[in-house]
PDB file of C-alpha atoms in Angstrom:
ATOM      1  CA  MET F 843      23.406 -16.688 -46.841  1.00  0.00           C
ATOM      2  CA  VAL F 844      24.806 -14.051 -44.474  1.00  0.00           C
ATOM      3  CA  VAL F 845      21.738 -11.866 -44.970  1.00  0.00           C
ATOM      4  CA  LEU F 846      19.411 -14.721 -43.998  1.00  0.00           C
ATOM      5  CA  GLU F 847      21.384 -15.458 -40.834  1.00  0.00           C
ATOM      6  CA  ALA F 848      21.275 -11.798 -39.831  1.00  0.00           C
ATOM      7  CA  ALA F 849      17.524 -11.667 -40.345  1.00  0.00           C
ATOM      8  CA  GLY F 850      17.050 -14.854 -38.311  1.00  0.00           C
ATOM      9  CA  GLY F 851      19.112 -13.451 -35.457  1.00  0.00           C
ATOM     10  CA  MET F 852      17.046 -10.307 -35.464  1.00  0.00           C
ATOM     11  CA  SER F 853      13.781 -12.198 -34.999  1.00  0.00           C
ATOM     12  CA  GLN F 854      15.291 -14.085 -32.064  1.00  0.00           C
ATOM     13  CA  GLY F 855      16.359 -10.764 -30.534  1.00  0.00           C
ATOM     14  CA  MET F 856      12.835  -9.444 -30.958  1.00  0.00           C
ATOM     15  CA  MET F 857      11.518 -12.597 -29.290  1.00  0.00           C
ATOM     16  CA  GLN F 858      13.785 -12.020 -26.272  1.00  0.00           C
ATOM     17  CA  PHE F 859      12.770  -8.359 -26.141  1.00  0.00           C
ATOM     18  CA  SER F 860       9.069  -9.268 -26.253  1.00  0.00           C
ATOM     19  CA  MET F 861       9.560 -11.835 -23.456  1.00  0.00           C
ATOM     20  CA  LEU F 862      11.219  -9.141 -21.334  1.00  0.00           C
ATOM     21  CA  GLY F 863       8.274  -6.849 -22.034  1.00  0.00           C
ATOM     22  CA  LEU F 864       5.842  -9.599 -21.067  1.00  0.00           C
ATOM     23  CA  ILE F 865       7.699 -10.200 -17.799  1.00  0.00           C
ATOM     24  CA  LEU F 866       7.524  -6.472 -16.985  1.00  0.00           C
ATOM     25  CA  VAL F 867       3.777  -6.371 -17.686  1.00  0.00           C
ATOM     26  CA  VAL F 868       3.166  -9.416 -15.473  1.00  0.00           C
ATOM     27  CA  PHE F 869       5.366  -7.882 -12.757  1.00  0.00           C
ATOM     28  CA  TYR F 870       3.312  -4.680 -12.859  1.00  0.00           C
ATOM     29  CA  PHE F 871      -0.101  -6.364 -12.684  1.00  0.00           C
ATOM     30  CA  PHE F 872       0.762  -8.956 -10.029  1.00  0.00           C
ATOM     31  CA  LEU F 873       3.082  -6.982  -7.747  1.00  0.00           C
ATOM     32  CA  MET F 874       3.014  -3.235  -8.258  1.00  0.00           C
ATOM     33  CA  ARG F 875      -0.643  -2.553  -9.071  1.00  0.00           C
ATOM     34  CA  PRO F 876      -2.084  -4.272  -5.952  1.00  0.00           C
ATOM     35  CA  GLN F 877       0.444  -2.442  -3.762  1.00  0.00           C
ATOM     36  CA  ILE F 878      -0.485   0.917  -5.290  1.00  0.00           C
ATOM     37  CA  LYS F 879      -4.164   0.107  -4.733  1.00  0.00           C
ATOM     38  CA  ARG F 880      -3.534  -0.767  -1.054  1.00  0.00           C
ATOM     39  CA  GLN F 881      -1.590   2.474  -0.543  1.00  0.00           C
ATOM     40  CA  LYS F 882      -4.404   4.499  -2.095  1.00  0.00           C
ATOM     41  CA  GLU F 883      -6.988   2.805   0.166  1.00  0.00           C
ATOM     42  CA  LEU F 884      -4.786   3.438   3.226  1.00  0.00           C
ATOM     43  CA  ARG F 885      -4.410   7.146   2.382  1.00  0.00           C
ATOM     44  CA  LYS F 886      -8.190   7.380   1.903  1.00  0.00           C
ATOM     45  CA  PHE F 887      -8.750   5.685   5.281  1.00  0.00           C
ATOM     46  CA  GLN F 888      -6.229   7.964   7.026  1.00  0.00           C
ATOM     47  CA  SER F 889      -7.791  11.105   5.573  1.00  0.00           C
ATOM     48  CA  SER F 890     -11.317  10.039   6.589  1.00  0.00           C
ATOM     49  CA  LEU F 891     -10.536   9.420  10.275  1.00  0.00           C
ATOM     50  CA  LYS F 892     -12.879  11.105  12.714  1.00  0.00           C
ATOM     51  CA  ARG F 893     -13.371  11.303  16.452  1.00  0.00           C
ATOM     52  CA  GLY F 894     -14.624   8.025  17.939  1.00  0.00           C
ATOM     53  CA  ASP F 895     -13.170   5.714  15.270  1.00  0.00           C
ATOM     54  CA  ARG F 896     -11.424   2.647  16.654  1.00  0.00           C
ATOM     55  CA  VAL F 897      -7.978   2.252  15.111  1.00  0.00           C
ATOM     56  CA  MET F 898      -4.755   0.274  15.264  1.00  0.00           C
ATOM     57  CA  VAL F 899      -1.537   2.287  15.104  1.00  0.00           C
ATOM     58  CA  ALA F 900       2.032   1.257  14.302  1.00  0.00           C
ATOM     59  CA  GLY F 901       3.317  -1.114  16.942  1.00  0.00           C
ATOM     60  CA  GLY F 902      -0.051  -2.832  17.298  1.00  0.00           C
ATOM     61  CA  ILE F 903      -1.589  -0.378  19.751  1.00  0.00           C
ATOM     62  CA  TYR F 904      -5.383  -0.287  19.626  1.00  0.00           C
ATOM     63  CA  GLY F 905      -7.358   2.748  20.648  1.00  0.00           C
ATOM     64  CA  LYS F 906     -10.098   5.236  19.878  1.00  0.00           C
ATOM     65  CA  VAL F 907      -9.523   8.503  18.024  1.00  0.00           C
ATOM     66  CA  ALA F 908      -9.932  11.353  20.505  1.00  0.00           C
ATOM     67  CA  GLU F 909      -8.763  14.283  18.372  1.00  0.00           C
ATOM     68  CA  VAL F 910      -7.875  14.736  14.723  1.00  0.00           C
ATOM     69  CA  ALA F 911      -5.415  17.379  13.518  1.00  0.00           C
ATOM     70  CA  GLU F 912      -3.829  17.884  10.122  1.00  0.00           C
ATOM     71  CA  THR F 913      -0.579  16.020  10.852  1.00  0.00           C
ATOM     72  CA  TYR F 914      -1.338  13.996  13.972  1.00  0.00           C
ATOM     73  CA  ILE F 915      -4.097  12.125  15.769  1.00  0.00           C
ATOM     74  CA  MET F 916      -4.651  11.802  19.501  1.00  0.00           C
ATOM     75  CA  VAL F 917      -5.557   8.186  20.270  1.00  0.00           C
ATOM     76  CA  GLU F 918      -7.140   7.211  23.586  1.00  0.00           C
ATOM     77  CA  ILE F 919      -5.642   3.843  24.535  1.00  0.00           C
ATOM     78  CA  SER F 920      -7.303   3.622  27.960  1.00  0.00           C
ATOM     79  CA  PRO F 921      -9.489   5.956  30.034  1.00  0.00           C
ATOM     80  CA  ASN F 922      -7.680   9.284  30.546  1.00  0.00           C
ATOM     81  CA  THR F 923      -4.626   8.066  28.594  1.00  0.00           C
ATOM     82  CA  GLU F 924      -4.002   9.520  25.157  1.00  0.00           C
ATOM     83  CA  ILE F 925      -1.035   9.255  22.832  1.00  0.00           C
ATOM     84  CA  LYS F 926      -0.121  11.548  19.977  1.00  0.00           C
ATOM     85  CA  VAL F 927       0.410   9.595  16.750  1.00  0.00           C
ATOM     86  CA  ALA F 928       1.436  10.821  13.316  1.00  0.00           C
ATOM     87  CA  ARG F 929      -1.476  10.428  10.916  1.00  0.00           C
ATOM     88  CA  GLY F 930       0.642   8.188   8.661  1.00  0.00           C
ATOM     89  CA  ASN F 931       1.105   5.648  11.475  1.00  0.00           C
ATOM     90  CA  VAL F 932      -2.573   4.722  11.683  1.00  0.00           C
ATOM     91  CA  PHE F 933      -2.854   1.554   9.627  1.00  0.00           C
ATOM     92  CA  ALA F 934      -6.274   0.002  10.108  1.00  0.00           C
ATOM     93  CA  ASP F 935      -9.563   0.310  11.843  1.00  0.00           C
ATOM     94  CA  ALA F 936      -9.592  -1.895  14.931  1.00  0.00           C
ATOM     95  CA  GLU F 937     -12.544  -4.047  13.872  1.00  0.00           C
ATOM     96  CA  SER F 938     -10.967  -5.188  10.605  1.00  0.00           C
ATOM     97  CA  ALA F 939      -7.509  -5.572  12.175  1.00  0.00           C
ATOM     98  CA  ALA F 940      -8.858  -7.736  15.010  1.00  0.00           C
ATOM     99  CA  SER F 941     -10.740 -10.009  12.623  1.00  0.00           C
ATOM    100  CA  LYS F 942      -7.594 -10.891  10.628  1.00  0.00           C
TER     101      LYS F 942
END
């Protein structure tokens, strides 16, 4: 009798363990994977910036890329006015950001 109860308890423990595993898999596919995909697309966008692209930087400032360096980008926000922005702070191209 004791052996049967121990075996029954073990299957319930396996059931709880499998439910935890299922929750982790769902968490990965619904939360983490889309975020990783967005980050990869953002890095690709930031590395492909070129002079003349219209962008939105952190803080919601819109402008046109005037110069591209390895670690920073010069963004023209109005005629004869440029700001130096870290490459990682350019979040979207202005056309797609304005349409949202």
